[in-house]
XYZ file of N, CA and C in Angstrom:
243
model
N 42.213 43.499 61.279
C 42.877 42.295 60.842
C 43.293 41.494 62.073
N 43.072 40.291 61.974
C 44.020 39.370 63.223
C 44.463 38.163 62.366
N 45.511 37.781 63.446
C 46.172 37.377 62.817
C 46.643 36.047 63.816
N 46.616 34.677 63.574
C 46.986 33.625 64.692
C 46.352 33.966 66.391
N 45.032 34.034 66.082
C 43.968 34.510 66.765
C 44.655 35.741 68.189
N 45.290 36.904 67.358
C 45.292 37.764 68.205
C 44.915 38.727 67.608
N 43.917 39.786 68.279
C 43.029 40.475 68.155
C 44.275 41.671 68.496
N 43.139 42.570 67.065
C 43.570 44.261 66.796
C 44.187 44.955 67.714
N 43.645 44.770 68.866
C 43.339 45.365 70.235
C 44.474 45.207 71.292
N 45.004 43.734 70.993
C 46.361 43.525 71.340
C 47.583 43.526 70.710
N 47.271 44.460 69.218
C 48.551 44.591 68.778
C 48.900 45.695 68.795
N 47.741 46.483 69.113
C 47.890 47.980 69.372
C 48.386 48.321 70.991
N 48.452 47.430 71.686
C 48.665 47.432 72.888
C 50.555 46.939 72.708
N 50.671 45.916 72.087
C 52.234 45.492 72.181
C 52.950 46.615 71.483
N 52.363 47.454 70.609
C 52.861 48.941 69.916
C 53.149 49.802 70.525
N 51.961 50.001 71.693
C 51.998 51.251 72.815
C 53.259 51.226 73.838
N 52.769 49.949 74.770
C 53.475 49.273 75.907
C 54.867 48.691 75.536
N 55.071 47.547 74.355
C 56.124 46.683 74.027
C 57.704 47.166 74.146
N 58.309 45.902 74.311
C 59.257 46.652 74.046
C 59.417 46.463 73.017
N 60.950 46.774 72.004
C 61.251 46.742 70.451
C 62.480 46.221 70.298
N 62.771 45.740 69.842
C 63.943 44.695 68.802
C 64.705 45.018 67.582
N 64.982 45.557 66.955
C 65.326 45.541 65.463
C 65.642 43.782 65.249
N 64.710 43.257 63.894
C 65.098 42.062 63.484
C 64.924 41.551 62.106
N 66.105 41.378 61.651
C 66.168 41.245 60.022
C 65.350 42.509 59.346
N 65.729 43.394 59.709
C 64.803 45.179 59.098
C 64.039 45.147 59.575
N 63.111 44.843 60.515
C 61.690 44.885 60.881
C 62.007 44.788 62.349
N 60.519 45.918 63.197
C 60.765 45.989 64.602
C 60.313 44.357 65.094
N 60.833 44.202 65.826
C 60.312 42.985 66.706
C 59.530 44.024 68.301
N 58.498 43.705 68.140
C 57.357 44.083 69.428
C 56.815 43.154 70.502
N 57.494 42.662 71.882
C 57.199 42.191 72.774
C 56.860 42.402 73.905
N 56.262 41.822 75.068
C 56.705 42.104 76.493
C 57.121 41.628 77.306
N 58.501 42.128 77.802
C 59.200 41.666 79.014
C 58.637 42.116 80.280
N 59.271 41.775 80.868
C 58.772 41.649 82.734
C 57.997 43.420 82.858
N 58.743 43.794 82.771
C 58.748 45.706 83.039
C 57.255 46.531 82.533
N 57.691 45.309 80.825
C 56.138 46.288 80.445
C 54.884 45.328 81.146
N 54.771 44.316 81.140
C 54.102 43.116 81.174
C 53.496 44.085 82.652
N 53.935 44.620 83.255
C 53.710 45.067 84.456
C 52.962 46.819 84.516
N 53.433 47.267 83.552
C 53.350 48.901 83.384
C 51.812 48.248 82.698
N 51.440 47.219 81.468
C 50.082 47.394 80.936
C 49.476 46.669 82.228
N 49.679 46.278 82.968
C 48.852 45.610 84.069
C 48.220 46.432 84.780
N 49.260 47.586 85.151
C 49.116 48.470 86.294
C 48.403 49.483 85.595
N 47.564 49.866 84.083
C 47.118 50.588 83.344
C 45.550 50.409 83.659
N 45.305 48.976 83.748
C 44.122 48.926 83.742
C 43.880 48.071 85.104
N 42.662 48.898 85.908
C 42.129 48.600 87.256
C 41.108 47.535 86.995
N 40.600 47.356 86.561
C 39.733 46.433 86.301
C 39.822 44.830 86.071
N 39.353 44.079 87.313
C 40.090 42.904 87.467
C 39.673 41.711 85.977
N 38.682 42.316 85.610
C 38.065 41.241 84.170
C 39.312 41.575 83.109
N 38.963 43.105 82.873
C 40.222 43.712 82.039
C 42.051 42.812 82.166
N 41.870 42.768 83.263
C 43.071 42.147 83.210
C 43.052 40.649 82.671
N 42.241 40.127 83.311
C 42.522 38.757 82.904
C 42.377 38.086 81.794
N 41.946 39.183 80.623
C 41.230 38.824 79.600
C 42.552 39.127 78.620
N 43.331 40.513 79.379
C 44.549 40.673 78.941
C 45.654 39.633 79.097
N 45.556 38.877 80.327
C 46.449 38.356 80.586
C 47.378 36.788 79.386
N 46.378 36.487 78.748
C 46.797 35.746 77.248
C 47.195 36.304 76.381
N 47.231 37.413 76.449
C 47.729 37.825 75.207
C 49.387 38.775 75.511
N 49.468 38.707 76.826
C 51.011 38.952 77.178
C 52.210 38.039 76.670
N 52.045 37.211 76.341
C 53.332 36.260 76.061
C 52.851 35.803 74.610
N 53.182 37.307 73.896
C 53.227 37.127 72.323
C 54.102 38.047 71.545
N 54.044 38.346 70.300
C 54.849 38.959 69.673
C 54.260 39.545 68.850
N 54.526 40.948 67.806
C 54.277 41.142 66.440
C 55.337 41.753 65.818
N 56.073 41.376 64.677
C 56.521 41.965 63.616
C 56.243 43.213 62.786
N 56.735 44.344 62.885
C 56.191 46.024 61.753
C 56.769 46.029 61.159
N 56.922 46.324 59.658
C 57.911 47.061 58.939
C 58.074 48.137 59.036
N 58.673 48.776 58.309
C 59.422 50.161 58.247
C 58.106 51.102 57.846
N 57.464 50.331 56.806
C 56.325 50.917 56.734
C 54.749 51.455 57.881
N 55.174 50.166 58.790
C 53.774 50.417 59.670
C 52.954 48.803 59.793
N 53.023 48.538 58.479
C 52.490 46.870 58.597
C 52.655 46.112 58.994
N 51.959 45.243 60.192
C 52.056 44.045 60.767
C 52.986 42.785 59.278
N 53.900 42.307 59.602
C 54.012 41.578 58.570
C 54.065 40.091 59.327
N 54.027 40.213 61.089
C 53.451 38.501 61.606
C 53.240 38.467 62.694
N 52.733 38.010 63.159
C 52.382 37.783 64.532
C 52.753 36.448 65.134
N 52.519 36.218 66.552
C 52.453 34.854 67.095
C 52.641 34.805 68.737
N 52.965 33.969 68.957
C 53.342 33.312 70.613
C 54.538 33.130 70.482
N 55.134 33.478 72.346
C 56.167 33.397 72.632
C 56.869 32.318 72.813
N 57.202 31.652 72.174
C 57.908 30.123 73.114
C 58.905 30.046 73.396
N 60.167 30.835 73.474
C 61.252 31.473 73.731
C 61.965 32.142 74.198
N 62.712 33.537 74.772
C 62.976 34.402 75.059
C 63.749 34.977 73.834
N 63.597 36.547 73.919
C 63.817 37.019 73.018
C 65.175 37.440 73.236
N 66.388 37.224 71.770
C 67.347 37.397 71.416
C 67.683 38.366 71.232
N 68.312 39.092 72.747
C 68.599 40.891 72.237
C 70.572 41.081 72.225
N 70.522 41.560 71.050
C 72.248 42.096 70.995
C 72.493 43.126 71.792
């Protein structure tokens, strides 16, 4: 499934790497500086990266269940209590 043209591949990556949020019941999945850096430093491969590098400054929504319930782009910083 994708969703606001981000691919499977990078939501399984903001799952692995991301950090997490609790927001309105549902995880909020992003990357800040720290991870943005840990998935960089994962993969040696200079194409790999750059191909990654768009899809760092985004987001996805899970429920409790497991399901993506949204995706998107960052235009903000994220609101942590």
């Amino acid at each position: 499934m994708q969703q606001r043209s981000i691919p499977q591949i990078a939501i399984e990556l903001l799952a692995d790497f991301g950090s997490t949020v609790l927001s309105h019941g549902a995880w909020k999945f992003f990357f800040d500086q720290a991870t943005r850096r840990r998935v960089l430093n994962q993969f040696e491969n200079i194409l790999a990266i750059k191909s990654l590098e768009r899809y760092l400054k985004m987001y996805v929504v899970i429920g409790d269940d497991g399901c993506v319930i949204t995706a998107g782009h960052l235009t903000c910083r994220v609101q942590r209590n």
